[in-house]
Coordinates of C-alpha atoms in Angstrom, one line a residue:
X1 CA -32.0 -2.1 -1.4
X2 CA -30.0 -4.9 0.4
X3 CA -27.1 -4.7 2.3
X4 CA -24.8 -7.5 -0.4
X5 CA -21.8 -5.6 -1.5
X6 CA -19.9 -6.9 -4.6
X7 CA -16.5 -6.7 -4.7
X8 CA -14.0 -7.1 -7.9
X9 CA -11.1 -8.6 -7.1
X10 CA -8.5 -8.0 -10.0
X11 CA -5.2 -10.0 -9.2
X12 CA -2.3 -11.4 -11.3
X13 CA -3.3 -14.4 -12.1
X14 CA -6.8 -14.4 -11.6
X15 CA -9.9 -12.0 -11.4
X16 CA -13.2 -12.8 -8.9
X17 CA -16.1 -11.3 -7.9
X18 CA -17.5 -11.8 -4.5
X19 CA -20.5 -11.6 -2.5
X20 CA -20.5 -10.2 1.2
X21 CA -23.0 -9.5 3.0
X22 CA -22.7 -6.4 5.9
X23 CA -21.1 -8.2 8.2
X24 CA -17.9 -9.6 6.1
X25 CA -19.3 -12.7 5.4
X26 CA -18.2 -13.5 1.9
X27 CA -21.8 -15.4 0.6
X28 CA -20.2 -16.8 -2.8
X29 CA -17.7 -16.3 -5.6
X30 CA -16.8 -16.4 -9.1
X31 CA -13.1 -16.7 -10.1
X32 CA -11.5 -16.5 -13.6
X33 CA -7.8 -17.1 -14.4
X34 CA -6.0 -14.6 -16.2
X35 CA -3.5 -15.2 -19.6
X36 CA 0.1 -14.3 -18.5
X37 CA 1.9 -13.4 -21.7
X38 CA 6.0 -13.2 -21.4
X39 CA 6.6 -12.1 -25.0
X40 CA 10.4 -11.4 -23.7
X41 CA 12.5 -12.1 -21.0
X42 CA 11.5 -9.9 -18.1
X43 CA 8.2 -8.6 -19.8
X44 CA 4.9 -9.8 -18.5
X45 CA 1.8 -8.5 -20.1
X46 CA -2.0 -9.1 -19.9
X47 CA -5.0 -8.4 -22.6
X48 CA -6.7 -5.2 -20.7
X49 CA -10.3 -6.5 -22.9
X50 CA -9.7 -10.1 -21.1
X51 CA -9.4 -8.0 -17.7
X52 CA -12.1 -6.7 -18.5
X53 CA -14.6 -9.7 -20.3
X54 CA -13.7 -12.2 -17.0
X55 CA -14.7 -9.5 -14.7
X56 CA -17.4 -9.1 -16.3
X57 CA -18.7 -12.1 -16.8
X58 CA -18.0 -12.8 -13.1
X59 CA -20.4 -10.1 -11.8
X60 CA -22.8 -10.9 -14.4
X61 CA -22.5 -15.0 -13.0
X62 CA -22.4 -13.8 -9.5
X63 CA -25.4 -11.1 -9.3
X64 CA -28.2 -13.3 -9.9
X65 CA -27.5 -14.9 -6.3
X66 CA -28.2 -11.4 -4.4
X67 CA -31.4 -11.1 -6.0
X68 CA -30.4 -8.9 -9.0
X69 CA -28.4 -5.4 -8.6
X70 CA -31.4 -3.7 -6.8
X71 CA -30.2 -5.8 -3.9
X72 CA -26.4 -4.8 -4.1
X73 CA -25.5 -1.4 -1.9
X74 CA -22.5 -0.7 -3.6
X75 CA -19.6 -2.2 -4.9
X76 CA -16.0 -2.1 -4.1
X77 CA -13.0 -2.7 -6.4
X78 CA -9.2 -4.1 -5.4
X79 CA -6.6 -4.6 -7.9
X80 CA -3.2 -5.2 -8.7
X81 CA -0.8 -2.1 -8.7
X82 CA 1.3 -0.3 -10.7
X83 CA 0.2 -2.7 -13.6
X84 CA -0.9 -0.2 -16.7
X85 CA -3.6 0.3 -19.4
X86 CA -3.5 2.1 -22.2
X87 CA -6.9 2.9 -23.9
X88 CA -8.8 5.2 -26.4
X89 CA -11.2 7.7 -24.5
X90 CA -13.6 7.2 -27.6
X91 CA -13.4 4.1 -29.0
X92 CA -13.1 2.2 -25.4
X93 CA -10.6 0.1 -26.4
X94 CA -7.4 -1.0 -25.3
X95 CA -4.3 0.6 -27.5
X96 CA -2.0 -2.5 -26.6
X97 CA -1.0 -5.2 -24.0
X98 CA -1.0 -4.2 -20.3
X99 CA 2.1 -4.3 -18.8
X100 CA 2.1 -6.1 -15.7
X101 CA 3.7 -4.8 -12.6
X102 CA 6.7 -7.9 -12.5
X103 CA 7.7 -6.6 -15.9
X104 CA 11.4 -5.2 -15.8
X105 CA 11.6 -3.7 -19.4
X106 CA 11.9 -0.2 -18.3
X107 CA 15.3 -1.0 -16.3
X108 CA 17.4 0.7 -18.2
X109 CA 15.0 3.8 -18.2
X110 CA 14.9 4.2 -14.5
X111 CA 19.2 4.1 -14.5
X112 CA 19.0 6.9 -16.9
X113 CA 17.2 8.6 -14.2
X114 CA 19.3 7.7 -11.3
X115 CA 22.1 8.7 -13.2
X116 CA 20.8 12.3 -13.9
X117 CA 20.2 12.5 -10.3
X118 CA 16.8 12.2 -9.8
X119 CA 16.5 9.6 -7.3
X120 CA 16.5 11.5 -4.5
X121 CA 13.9 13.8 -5.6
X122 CA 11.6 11.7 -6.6
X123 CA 11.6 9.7 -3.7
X124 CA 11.6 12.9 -1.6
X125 CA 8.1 14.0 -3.3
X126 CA 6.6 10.7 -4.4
X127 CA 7.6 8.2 -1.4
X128 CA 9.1 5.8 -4.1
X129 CA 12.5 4.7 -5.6
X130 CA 13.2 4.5 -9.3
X131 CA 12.3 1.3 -10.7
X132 CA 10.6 -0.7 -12.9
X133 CA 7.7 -1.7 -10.7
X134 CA 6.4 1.5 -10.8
X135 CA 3.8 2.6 -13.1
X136 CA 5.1 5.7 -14.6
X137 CA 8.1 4.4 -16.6
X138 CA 5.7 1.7 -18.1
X139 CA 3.7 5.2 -19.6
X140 CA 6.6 6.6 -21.1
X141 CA 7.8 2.8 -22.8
X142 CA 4.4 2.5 -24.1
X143 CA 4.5 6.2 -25.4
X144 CA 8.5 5.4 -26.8
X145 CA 6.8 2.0 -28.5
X146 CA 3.6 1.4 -29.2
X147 CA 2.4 3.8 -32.5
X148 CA -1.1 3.3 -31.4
X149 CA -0.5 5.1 -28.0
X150 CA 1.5 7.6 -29.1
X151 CA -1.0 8.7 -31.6
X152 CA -3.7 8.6 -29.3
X153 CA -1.9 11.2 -26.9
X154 CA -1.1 13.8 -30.6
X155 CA -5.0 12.9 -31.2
X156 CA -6.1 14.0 -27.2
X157 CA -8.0 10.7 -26.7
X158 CA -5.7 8.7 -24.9
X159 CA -6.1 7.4 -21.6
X160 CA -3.9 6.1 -19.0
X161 CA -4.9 4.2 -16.0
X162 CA -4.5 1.6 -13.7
X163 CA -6.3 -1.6 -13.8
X164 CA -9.1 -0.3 -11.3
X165 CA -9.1 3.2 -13.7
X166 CA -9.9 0.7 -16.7
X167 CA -12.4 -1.1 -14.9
X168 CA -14.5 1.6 -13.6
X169 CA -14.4 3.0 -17.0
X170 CA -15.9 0.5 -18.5
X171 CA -18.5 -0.4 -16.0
X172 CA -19.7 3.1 -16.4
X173 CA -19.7 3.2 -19.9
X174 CA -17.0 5.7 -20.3
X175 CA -19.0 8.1 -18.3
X176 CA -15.7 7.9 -15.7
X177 CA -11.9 8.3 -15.5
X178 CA -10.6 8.2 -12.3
X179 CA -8.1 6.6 -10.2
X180 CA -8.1 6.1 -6.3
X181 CA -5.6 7.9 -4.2
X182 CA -3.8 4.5 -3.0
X183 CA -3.5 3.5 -6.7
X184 CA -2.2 7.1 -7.7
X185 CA 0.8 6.8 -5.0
X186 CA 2.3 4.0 -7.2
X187 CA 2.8 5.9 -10.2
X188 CA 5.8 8.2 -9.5
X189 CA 3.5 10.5 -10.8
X190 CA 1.8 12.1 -7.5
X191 CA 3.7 13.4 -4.4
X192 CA 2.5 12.4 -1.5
X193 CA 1.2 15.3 -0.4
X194 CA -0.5 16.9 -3.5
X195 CA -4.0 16.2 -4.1
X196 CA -3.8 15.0 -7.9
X197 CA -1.0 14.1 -10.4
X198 CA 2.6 16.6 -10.3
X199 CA 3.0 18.6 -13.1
X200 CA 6.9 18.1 -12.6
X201 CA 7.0 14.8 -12.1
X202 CA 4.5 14.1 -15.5
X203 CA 7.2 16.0 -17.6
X204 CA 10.1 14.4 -16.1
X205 CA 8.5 10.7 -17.2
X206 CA 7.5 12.3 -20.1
X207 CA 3.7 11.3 -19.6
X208 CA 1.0 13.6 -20.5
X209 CA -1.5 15.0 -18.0
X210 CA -4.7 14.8 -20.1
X211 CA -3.9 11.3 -20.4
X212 CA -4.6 10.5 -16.7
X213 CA -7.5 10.1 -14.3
X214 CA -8.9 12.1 -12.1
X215 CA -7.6 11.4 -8.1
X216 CA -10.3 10.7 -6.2
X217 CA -11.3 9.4 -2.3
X218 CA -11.1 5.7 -1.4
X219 CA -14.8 5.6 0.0
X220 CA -17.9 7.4 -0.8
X221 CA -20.6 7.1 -4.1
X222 CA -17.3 7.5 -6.7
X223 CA -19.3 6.5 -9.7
X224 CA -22.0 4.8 -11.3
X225 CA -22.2 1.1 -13.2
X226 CA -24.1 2.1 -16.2
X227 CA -27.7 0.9 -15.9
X228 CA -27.4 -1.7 -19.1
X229 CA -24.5 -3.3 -17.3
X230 CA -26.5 -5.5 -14.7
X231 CA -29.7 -4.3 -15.0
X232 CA -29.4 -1.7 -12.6
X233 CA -26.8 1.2 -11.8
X234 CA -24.9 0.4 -8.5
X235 CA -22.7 2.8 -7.0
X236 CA -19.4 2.1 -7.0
X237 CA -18.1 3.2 -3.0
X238 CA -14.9 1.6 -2.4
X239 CA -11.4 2.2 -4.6
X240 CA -8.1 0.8 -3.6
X241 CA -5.1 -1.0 -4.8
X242 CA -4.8 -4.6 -3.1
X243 CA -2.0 -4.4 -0.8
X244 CA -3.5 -1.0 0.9
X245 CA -6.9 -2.9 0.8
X246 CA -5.5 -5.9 2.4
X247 CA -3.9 -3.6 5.2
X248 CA -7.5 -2.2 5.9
X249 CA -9.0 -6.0 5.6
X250 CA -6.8 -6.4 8.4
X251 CA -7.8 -3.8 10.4
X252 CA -4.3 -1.4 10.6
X253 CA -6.1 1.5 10.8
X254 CA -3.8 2.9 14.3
X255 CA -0.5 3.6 13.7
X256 CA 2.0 0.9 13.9
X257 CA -0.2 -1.9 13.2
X258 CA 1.0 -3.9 10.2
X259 CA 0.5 -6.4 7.9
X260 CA 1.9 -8.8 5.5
X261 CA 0.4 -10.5 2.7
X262 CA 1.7 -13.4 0.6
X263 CA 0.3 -13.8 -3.0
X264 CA 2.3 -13.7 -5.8
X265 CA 4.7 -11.6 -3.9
X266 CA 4.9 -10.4 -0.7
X267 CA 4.1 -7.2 0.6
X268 CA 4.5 -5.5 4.3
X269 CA 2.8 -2.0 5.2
X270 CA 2.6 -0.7 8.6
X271 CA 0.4 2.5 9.5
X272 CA 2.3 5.8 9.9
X273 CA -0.8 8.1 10.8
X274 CA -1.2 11.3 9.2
X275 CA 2.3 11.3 9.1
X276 CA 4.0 11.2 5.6
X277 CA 6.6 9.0 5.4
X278 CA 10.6 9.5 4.9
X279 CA 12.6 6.2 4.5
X280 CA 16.3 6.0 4.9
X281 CA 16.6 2.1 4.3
X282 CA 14.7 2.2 0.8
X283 CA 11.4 1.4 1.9
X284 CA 8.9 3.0 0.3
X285 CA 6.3 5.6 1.6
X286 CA 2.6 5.2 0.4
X287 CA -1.3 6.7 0.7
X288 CA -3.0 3.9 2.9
X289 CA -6.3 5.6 2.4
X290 CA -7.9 8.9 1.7
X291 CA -11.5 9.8 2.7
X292 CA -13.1 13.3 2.6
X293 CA -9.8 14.1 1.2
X294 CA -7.8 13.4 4.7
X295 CA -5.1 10.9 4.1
X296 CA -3.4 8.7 5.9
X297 CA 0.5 6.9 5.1
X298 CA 2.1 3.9 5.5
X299 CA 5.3 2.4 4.8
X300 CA 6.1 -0.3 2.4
X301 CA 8.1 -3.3 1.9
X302 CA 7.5 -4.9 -1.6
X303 CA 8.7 -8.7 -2.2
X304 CA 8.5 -9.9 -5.8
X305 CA 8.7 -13.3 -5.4
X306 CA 6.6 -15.4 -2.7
X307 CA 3.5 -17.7 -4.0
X308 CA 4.8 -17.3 -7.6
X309 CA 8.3 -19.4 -6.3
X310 CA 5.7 -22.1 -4.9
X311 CA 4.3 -21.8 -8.3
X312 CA 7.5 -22.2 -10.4
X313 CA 8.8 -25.4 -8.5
X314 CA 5.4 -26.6 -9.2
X315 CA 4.5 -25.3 -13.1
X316 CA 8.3 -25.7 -14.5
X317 CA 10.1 -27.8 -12.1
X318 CA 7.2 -30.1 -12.2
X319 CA 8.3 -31.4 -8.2
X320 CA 4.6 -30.0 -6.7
X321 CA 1.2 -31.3 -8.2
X322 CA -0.3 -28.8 -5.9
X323 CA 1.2 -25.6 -4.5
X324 CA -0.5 -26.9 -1.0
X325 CA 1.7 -29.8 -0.7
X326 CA 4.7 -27.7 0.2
X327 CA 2.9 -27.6 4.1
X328 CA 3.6 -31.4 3.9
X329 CA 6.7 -31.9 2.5
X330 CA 8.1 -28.9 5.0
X331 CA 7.2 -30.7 7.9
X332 CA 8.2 -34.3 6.6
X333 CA 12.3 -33.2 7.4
X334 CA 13.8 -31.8 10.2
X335 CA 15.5 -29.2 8.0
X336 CA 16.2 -27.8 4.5
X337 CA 19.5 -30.2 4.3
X338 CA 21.9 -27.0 3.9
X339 CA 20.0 -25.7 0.8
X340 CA 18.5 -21.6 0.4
X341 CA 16.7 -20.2 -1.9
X342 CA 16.9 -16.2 -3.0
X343 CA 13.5 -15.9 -5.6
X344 CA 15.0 -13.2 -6.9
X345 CA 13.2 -14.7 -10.1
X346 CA 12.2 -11.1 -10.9
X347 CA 14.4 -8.9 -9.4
X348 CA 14.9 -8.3 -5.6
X349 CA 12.6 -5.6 -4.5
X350 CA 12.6 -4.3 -1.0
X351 CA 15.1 -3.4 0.9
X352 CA 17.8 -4.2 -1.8
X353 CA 16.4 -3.0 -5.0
X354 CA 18.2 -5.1 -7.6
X355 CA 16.4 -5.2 -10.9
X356 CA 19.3 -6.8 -12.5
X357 CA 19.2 -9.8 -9.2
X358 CA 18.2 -13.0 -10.4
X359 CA 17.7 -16.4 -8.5
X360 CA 20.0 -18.5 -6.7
X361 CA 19.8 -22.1 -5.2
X362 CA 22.8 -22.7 -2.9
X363 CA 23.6 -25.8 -0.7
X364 CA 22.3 -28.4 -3.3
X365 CA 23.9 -32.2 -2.9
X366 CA 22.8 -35.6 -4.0
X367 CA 20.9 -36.0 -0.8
X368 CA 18.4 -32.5 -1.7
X369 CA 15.0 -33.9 -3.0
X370 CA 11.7 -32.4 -3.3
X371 CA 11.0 -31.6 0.3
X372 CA 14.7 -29.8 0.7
X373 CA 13.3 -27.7 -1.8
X374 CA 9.9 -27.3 -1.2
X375 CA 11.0 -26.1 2.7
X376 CA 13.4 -24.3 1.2
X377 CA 10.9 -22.6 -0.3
X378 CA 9.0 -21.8 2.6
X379 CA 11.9 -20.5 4.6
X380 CA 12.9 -17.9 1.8
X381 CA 9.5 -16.1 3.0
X382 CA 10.7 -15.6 6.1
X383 CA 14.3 -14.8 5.3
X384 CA 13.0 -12.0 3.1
X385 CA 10.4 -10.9 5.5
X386 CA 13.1 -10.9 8.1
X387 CA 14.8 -8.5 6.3
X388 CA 12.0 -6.3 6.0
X389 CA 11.8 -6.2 10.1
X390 CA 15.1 -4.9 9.7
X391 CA 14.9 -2.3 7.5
X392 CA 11.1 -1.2 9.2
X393 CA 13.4 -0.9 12.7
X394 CA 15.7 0.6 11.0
X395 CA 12.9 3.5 9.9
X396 CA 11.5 3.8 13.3
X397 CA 8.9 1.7 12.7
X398 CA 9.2 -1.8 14.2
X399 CA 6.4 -4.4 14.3
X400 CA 5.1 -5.6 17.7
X401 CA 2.8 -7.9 15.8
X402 CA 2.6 -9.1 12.6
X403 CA -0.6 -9.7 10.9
X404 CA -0.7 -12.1 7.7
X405 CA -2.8 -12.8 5.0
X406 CA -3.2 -14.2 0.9
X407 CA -3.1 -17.3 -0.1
X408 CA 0.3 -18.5 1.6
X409 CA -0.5 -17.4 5.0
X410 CA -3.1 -20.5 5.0
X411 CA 0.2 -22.3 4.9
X412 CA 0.8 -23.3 8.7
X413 CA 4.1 -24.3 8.9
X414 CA 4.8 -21.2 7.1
X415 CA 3.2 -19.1 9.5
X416 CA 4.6 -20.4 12.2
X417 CA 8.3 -20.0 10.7
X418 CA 7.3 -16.4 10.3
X419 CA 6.7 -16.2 14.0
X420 CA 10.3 -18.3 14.5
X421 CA 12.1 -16.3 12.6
X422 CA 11.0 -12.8 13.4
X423 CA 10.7 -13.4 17.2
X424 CA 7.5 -12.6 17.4
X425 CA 3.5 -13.4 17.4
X426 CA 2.0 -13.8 14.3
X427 CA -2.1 -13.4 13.6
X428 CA -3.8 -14.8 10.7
X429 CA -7.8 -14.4 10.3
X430 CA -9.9 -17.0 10.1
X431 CA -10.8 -15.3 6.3
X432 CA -7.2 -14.9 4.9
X433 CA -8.7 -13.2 1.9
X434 CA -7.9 -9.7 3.4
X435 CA -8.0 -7.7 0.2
X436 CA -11.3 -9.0 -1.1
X437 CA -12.6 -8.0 2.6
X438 CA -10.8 -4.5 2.8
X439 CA -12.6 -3.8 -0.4
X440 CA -15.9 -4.8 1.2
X441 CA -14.9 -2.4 4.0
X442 CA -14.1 0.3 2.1
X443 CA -17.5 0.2 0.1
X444 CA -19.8 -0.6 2.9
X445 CA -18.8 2.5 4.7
X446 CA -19.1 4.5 1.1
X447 CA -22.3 3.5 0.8
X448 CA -23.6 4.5 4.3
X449 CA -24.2 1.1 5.6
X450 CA -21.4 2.1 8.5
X451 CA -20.6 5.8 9.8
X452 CA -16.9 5.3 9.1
X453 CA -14.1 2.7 8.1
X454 CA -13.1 2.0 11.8
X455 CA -16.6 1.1 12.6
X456 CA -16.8 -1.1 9.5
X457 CA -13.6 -3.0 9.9
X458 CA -14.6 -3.4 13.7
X459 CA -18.1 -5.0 12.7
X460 CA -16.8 -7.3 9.4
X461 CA -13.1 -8.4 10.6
X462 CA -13.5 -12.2 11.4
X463 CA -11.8 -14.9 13.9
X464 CA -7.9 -14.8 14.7
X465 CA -5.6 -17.5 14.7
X466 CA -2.4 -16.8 16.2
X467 CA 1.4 -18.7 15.9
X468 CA 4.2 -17.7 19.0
X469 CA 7.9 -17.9 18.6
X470 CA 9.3 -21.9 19.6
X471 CA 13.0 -21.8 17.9
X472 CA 16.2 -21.7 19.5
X473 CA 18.4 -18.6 19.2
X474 CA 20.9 -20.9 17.5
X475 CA 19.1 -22.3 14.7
X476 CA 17.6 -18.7 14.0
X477 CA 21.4 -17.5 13.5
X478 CA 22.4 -20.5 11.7
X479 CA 19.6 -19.9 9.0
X480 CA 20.4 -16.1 8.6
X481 CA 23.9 -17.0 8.1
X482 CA 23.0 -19.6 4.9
X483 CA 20.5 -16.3 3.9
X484 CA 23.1 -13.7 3.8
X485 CA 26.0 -15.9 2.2
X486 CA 23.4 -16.7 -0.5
X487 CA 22.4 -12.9 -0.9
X488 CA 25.8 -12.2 -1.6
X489 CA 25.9 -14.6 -5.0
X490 CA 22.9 -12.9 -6.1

């Protein structure tokens, strides 16, 4: 037995699988990129059997270079949240479409909620706030309209899960339904502090019980691949969705310490302890991780729109031929030229939690080309993030430091308008792919090959690279001012 540990990496847009050997060196990688189906406006959906074929195929492309599964420890899996599967315990296969967590089709679902007066409740026991994102109003759509699920649940064989859920039961053959405890927290189906799903909280969604997984730990031997998978059974010792997984990549395992990571949106946690977590600024509270059944909690800040704006001035504006060329055209001008951007492409999410927002360019003049834009772009991370740092101080939880990540943070002129515009240092690691890592964390100390997650992300975390405040008080007001007029068209 060798000390390679594989790692699935289910995103948005893309699933990988990746190599990494003990010490967090990632030793190679296969990536696929996933079909994004918008059948309406506001829906997003993905095929759960292409999910599951790339992934697949990844491993099977990626094992042969660690000597063949004897020589893989254990395997970790980090996926996107809140995104759901619907399936047929018997059969294996998917009932319909995933929908994705972007998708906004169960808006007017979570108003009929607020309105009856839930809100508070639910965010009381669960952490959360009523809205789309969240995985449990997905359920009950899919139950409402798809005939397919809603005879599986009269027939008993239907199963609910999130993407790592569906993964895990198909790499063990259907031996397994479970779902880790970080995933489970994003369902508006589990309180915080109960140990499995809430029966209350399943009939108020109107989802039924025997439909979901079982909750399990974040770390230890969860489950088996079958043994035709690979060629071998491997244990499968690491569970957890990706932002919570990035947050342990990065190494916020004391209290206070927090991250951000940019992908397709942006997301913020800092580490609350043991302590569960109450916000008054609608932040959300979440399970960070659970091991031997002790948990701890962080809180949240969830950003819909950040490397998928990059990606829309590039894939339907047509201005970018690359996403990376924003770095360049950013620092080609001394500023944006007067123009602001609020993504709310999606929605707004944290702290303002308008599903009905939607995106607003402001300042625009003859003189506004690509690179007025494409900083433009840029800056509306750190106006949104900025906002986060409010809301965070606001909950007693203020960053000292802010740690980044994903695929943006390799975007220096971005990371250092972070540092600008929040007034403080910001650390990126020389390996920015903090969720893949976290997932590597989680499985090595699962597997035994470290006595605990601390020791693990001590021994695997990487090189730092760190940006320091440089811009005048002036200019920092100035660009908040453009932010908030802008906010208030959306």
């Amino acid at each position: 037995m060798s000390d390679y540990i594989l790692v699935l990496d289910e995103g948005t847009t893309s699933t990988r699988a990746m190599l990494f050997a003990s010490d967090g060196v990632m030793v190679a990688s296969e990536q696929a990129e996933l079909t994004q189906h918008y059948p309406q406006n506001g829906w997003v959906e993905h095929d759960p059997a292409e999910i599951w074929d790339k992934t697949r195929q990844c491993a099977l492309d990626i094992i042969p270079r660690a000597g063949g599964a004897a020589m893989i420890a254990a395997i970790g899996i980090t996926n996107q949240r809140e995104t759901v599967v619907a399936w047929d315990k018997e059969s294996g296969e998917p009932l319909t479409r995933a929908i994705v967590w972007q998708d906004r089709r169960t808006a007017p679902l979570c108003a009929e909620l607020r309105d009856a007066g839930h809100e508070d409740e639910v965010q009381r026991k669960t952490g959360l706030v009523l809205d789309p994102y969240f995985s449990g109003t997905k359920m009950r759509w899919m139950l409402d309209n798809v005939p397919e699920v809603k005879a599986a649940a009269d027939a008993g064989t239907l199963a609910f899960g999130t993407v790592e859920s569906w993964l895990v039961f198909k790499l063990t053959g259907g031996k397994s339904h479970i779902t880790d405890a970080s995933n489970a927290s994003r369902t508006l189906l589990m309180g915080l502090a109960d140990d499995g799903f809430d029966e209350g909280l399943c009939e108020l969604f109107g989802v039924p019980m025997a439909a979901l997984p079982q909750v399990v730990d974040m770390a230890g031997e969860l489950a088996k691949t079958d043994v035709r998978m690979f060629g071998g059974a491997i244990p499968i010792c690491g569970l957890a969705g990706d932002q919570q997984s990035a947050t342990i990549g990065q190494a916020c395992l004391a209290p206070g310490e927090t991250k951000a990571t940019y992908g397709t949106g942006a997301f913020v946690l800092t580490n609350q302890g043991e302590t569960i977590p109450h916000s008054t600024n609608r932040l959300l509270g979440t399970v960070l991780t659970q091991i031997e059944g002790k948990r701890t909690y962080a809180i949240e800040g969830s950003v819909f729109v950040a490397g998928s704006l990059v990606q829309w001035l590039r894939d339907s504006l047509g201005i970018l031929e690359v996403a990376r060329q924003t770095e360049e055209l950013a620092g080609s001008i001394p500023e944006s030229g007067g123009v602001t951007i609020v993504p709310a492409l999606s929605g707004l999410g944290a702290p303002h939690w308008r599903a009905d927002a939607r995106g607003v360019i402001t300042g625009l003049s003859f003189s506004t080309g690509k690179a007025e834009l494409a900083r433009a772009a840029l800056e509306a991370m750190a106006h949104q993030t900025y906002d986060l740092a409010q809301a965070f101080a606001a909950d007693g939880a203020a960053w000292g430091t802010l740690r980044i990540d994903g695929g943006m943070a390799l975007n220096s002129w971005m990371a250092q308008d972070l540092a600008d515009m929040l007034g403080m240092t910001v650390e990126r690691p020389s390996f920015v792919e903090t969720t893949a890592l976290g997932a590597a964390m989680l499985a090595a100390a699962g597997a035994g090959l470290y006595p605990d997650l601390q020791t693990a992300a001590t021994a695997m975390r990487g090189k730092l690279v760190t940006f320091e405040p440089e811009m005048d008080d002036a200019v920092r007001e100035e660009r908040l001012a453009r932010w908030r007029k802008a906010l208030e068209a959306v």
